[in-house]
Short mmCIF file of C-alpha atoms in Angstrom, two decimals:
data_model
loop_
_atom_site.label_atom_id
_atom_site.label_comp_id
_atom_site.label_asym_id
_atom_site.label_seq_id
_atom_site.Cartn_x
_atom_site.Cartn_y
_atom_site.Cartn_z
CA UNK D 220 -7.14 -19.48 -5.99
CA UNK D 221 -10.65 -19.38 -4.67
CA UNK D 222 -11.35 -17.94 -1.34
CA UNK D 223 -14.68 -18.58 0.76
CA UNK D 224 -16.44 -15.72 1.10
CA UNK D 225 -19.98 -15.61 3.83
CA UNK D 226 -21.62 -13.09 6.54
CA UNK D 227 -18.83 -14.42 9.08
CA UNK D 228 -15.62 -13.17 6.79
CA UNK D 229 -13.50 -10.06 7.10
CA UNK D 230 -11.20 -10.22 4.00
CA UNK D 231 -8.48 -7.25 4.86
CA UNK D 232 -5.67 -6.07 2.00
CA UNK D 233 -2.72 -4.07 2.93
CA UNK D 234 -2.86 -0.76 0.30
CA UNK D 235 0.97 0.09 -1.19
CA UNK D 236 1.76 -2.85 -3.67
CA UNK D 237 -1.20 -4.50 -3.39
CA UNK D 238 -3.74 -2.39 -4.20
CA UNK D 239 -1.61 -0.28 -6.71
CA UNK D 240 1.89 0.47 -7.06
CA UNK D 241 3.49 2.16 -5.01
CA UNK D 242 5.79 3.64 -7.17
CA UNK D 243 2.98 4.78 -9.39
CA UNK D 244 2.14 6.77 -6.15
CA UNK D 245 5.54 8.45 -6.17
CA UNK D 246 5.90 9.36 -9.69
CA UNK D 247 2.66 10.97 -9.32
CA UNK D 248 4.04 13.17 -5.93
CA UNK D 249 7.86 14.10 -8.30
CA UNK D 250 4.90 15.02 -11.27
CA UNK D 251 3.08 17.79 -8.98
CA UNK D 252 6.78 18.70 -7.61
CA UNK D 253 8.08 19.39 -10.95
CA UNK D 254 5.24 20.94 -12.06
CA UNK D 255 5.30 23.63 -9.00
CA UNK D 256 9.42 23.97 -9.65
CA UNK D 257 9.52 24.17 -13.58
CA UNK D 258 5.93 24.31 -14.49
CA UNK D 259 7.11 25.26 -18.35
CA UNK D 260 9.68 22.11 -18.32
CA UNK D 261 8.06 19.80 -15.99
CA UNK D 262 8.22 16.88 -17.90
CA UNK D 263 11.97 17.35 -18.30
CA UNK D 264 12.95 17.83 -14.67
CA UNK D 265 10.50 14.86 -13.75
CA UNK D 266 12.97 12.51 -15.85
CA UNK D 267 15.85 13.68 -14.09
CA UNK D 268 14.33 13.32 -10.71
CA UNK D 269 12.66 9.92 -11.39
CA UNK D 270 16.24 9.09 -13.18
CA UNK D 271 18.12 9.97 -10.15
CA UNK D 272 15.33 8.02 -7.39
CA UNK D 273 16.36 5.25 -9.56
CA UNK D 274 19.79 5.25 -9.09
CA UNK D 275 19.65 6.13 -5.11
CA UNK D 276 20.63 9.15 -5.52
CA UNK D 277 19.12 12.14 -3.29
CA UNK D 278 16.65 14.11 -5.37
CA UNK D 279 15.29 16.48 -2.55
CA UNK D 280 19.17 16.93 -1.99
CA UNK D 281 19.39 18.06 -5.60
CA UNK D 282 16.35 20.05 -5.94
CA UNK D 283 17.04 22.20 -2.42
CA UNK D 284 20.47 23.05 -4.19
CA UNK D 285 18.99 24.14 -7.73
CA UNK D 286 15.73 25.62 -6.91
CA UNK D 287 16.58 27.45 -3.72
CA UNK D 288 13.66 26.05 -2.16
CA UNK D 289 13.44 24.18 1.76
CA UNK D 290 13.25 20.57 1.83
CA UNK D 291 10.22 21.01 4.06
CA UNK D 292 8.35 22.02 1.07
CA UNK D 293 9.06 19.31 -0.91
CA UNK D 294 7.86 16.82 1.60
CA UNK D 295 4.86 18.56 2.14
CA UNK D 296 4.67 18.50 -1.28
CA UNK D 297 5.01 15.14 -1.82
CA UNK D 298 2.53 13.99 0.85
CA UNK D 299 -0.28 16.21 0.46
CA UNK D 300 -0.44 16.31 -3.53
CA UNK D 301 -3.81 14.54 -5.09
CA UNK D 302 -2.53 11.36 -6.37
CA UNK D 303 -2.79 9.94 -9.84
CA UNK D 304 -2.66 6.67 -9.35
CA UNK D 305 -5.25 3.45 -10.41
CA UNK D 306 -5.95 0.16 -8.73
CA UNK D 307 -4.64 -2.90 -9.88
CA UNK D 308 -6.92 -5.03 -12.71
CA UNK D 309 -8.88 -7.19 -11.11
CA UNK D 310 -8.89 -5.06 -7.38
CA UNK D 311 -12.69 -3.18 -7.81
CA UNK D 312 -14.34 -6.99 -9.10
CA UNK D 313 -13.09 -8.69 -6.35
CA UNK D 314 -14.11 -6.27 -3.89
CA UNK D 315 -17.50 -5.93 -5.13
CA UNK D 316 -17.55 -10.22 -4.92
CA UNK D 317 -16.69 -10.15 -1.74
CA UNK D 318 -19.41 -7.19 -0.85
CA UNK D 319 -22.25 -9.15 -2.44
CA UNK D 320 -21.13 -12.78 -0.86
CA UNK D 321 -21.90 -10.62 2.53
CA UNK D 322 -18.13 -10.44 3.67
CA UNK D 323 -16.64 -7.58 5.47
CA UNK D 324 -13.28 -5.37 3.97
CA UNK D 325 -10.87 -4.15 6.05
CA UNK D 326 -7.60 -1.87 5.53
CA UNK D 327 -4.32 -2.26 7.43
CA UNK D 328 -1.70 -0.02 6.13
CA UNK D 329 1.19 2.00 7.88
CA UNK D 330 1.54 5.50 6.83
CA UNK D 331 0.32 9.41 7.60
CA UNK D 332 -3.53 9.72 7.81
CA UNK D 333 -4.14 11.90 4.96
CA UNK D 334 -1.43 10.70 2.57
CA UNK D 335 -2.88 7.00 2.82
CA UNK D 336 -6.61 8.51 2.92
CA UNK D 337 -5.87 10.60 -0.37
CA UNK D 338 -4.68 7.10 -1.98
CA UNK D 339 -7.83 5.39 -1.47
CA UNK D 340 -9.76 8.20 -2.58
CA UNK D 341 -8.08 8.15 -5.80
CA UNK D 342 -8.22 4.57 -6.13
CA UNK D 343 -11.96 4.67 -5.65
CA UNK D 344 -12.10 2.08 -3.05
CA UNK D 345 -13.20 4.03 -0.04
CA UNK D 346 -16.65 3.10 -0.08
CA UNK D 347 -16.40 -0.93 -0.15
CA UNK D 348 -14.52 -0.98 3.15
CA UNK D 349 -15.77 -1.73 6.82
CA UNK D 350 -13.05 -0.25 8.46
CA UNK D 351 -9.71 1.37 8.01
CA UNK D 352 -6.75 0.99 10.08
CA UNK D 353 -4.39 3.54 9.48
CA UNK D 354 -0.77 3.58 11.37
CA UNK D 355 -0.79 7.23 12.35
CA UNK D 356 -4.30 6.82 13.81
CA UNK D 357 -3.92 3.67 15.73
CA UNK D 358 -0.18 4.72 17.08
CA UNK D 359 1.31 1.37 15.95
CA UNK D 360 2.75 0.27 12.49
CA UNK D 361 2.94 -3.50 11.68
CA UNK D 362 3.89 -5.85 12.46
CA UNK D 363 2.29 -5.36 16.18
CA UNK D 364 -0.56 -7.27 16.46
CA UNK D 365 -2.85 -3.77 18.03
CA UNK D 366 -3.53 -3.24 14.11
CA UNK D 367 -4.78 -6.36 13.55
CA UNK D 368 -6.66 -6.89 17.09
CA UNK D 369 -8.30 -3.43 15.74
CA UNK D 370 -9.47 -5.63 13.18
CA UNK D 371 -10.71 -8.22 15.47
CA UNK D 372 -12.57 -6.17 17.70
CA UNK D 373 -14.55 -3.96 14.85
CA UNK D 374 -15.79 -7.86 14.02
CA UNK D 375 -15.66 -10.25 16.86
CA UNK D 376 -16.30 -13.66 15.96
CA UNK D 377 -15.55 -13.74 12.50
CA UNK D 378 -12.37 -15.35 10.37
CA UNK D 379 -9.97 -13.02 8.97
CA UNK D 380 -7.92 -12.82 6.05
CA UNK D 381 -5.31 -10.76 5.44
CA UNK D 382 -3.95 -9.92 1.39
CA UNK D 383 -0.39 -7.94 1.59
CA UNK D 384 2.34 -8.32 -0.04
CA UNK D 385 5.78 -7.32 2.34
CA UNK D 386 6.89 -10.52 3.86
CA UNK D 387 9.31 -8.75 6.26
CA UNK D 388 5.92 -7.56 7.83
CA UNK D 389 2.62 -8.22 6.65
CA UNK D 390 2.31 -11.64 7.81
CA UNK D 391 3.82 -11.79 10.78
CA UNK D 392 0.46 -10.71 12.88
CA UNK D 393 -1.91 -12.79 11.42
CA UNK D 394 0.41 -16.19 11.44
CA UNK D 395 0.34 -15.51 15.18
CA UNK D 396 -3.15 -15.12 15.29
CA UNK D 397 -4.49 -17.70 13.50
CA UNK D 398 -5.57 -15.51 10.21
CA UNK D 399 -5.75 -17.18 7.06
CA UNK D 400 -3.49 -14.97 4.67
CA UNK D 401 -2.49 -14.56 0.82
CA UNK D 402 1.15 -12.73 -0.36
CA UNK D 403 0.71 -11.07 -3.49
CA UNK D 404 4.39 -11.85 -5.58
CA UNK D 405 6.04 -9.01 -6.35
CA UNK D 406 5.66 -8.10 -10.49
CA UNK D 407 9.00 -6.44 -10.23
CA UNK D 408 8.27 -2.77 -9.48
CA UNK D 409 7.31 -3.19 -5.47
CA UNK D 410 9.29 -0.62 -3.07
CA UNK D 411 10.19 -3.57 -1.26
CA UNK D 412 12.54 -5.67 -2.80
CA UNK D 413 14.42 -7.78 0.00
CA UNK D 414 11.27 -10.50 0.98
CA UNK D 415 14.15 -13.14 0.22
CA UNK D 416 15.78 -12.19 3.55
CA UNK D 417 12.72 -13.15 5.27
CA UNK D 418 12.05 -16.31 3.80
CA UNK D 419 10.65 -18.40 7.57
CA UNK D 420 7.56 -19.64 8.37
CA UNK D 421 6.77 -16.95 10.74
CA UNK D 422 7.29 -14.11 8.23
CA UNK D 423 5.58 -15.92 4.99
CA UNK D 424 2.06 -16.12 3.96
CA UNK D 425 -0.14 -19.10 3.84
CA UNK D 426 -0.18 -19.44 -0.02
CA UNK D 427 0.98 -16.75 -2.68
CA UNK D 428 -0.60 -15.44 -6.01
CA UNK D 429 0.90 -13.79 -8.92
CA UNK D 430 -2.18 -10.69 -9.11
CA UNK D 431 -5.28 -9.70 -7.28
CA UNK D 432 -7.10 -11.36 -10.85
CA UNK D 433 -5.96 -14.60 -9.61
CA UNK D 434 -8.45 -14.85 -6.13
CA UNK D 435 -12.09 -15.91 -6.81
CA UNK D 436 -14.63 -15.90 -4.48
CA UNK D 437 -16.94 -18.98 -3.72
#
């Protein structure tokens, strides 16, 4: 689908699932855990941990009991590792199109500061956007419309669009506030499996796309 792109847009993407997977993001934090735990068999206890996410069952649980170790660790662990993790084909061209048509980028994501702050970093996408809006930082997780106003008042007068992918609360914001808005379809590995519970016009997006690769910019 083609979006129009001038001086007077702010084009703003959620991060987890629709800038990368986010399960990409945790199979890169139960790497660097079972590299500190078994460094010599890492590979091997990463199977069984990824194994047992899979199957819901507790995997911190599990590795408290075997290793000895507090559960405090593992969380730190798991947020403050350096993530391996890639952007999506088709993310880095259409931010660049969007960059050279004059637009403005924006970031709305829920999540701790540094964890979502290392993401970017790795996904080499800091630099394109305008302004970040970060859950921890602002005090408020969507869908409350203070993230989005955040978004307003860096650019006043503009028209905003907002790329996301979790119906339950992506959308909800910018249908109220008049915000044009795109829902990226799930490709079957998003954290967030349920959007079919939120299936009313409040909670859905103004059109849907199957990848980033699908939105041109005119």
């Amino acid at each position: 689908m083609d979006i129009k792109v001038d001086e007077k847009s702010v084009i703003v993407f959620d991060l987890d699932d629709t800038l990368y997977n986010e399960i990409d993001y945790l199979r890169s934090a139960y790497s660097a855990i079972a590299m500190e735990l078994a460094p010599k068999q890492w590979k091997k206890l990463f199977v069984q941990m990824f194994s047992m996410y899979r199957n819901k069952e507790n995997v911190f649980e599990y590795l408290t009991t075997t290793f000895g170790v507090e559960k405090q660790m593992l969380i730190n662990l798991y947020r403050n590792h350096q993530p391996a993790i890639v952007p999506f084909e088709g993310v880095l061209p259409l931010l660049k199109h969007i960059k050279d048509k004059g637009g403005k980028l924006g970031i709305i994501t829920d999540g701790r500061s540094k964890t979502q702050r290392a993401k970017l970093s790795a996904l080499a996408v800091v630099d394109y956007f305008d302004t970040i809006v970060i859950s921890e930082e602002l005090g408020s997780e969507k869908p409350d419309q203070k993230n989005y106003r955040a978004i307003e008042e860096a650019f006043p007068n503009h028209r905003y669009c907002y790329i996301a992918d979790n119906i339950r609360k992506d959308f909800l914001a910018p249908n109220t506030l008049g915000w044009d808005s795109i829902g990226l379809i799930d490709n079957g590995l998003n954290i967030h499996s349920d959007a079919f519970r939120y299936f009313t016009e409040d909670h859905l997006p103004k059109t849907f796309v199957k990848n980033i690769g699908e939105i041109a910019v005119t």
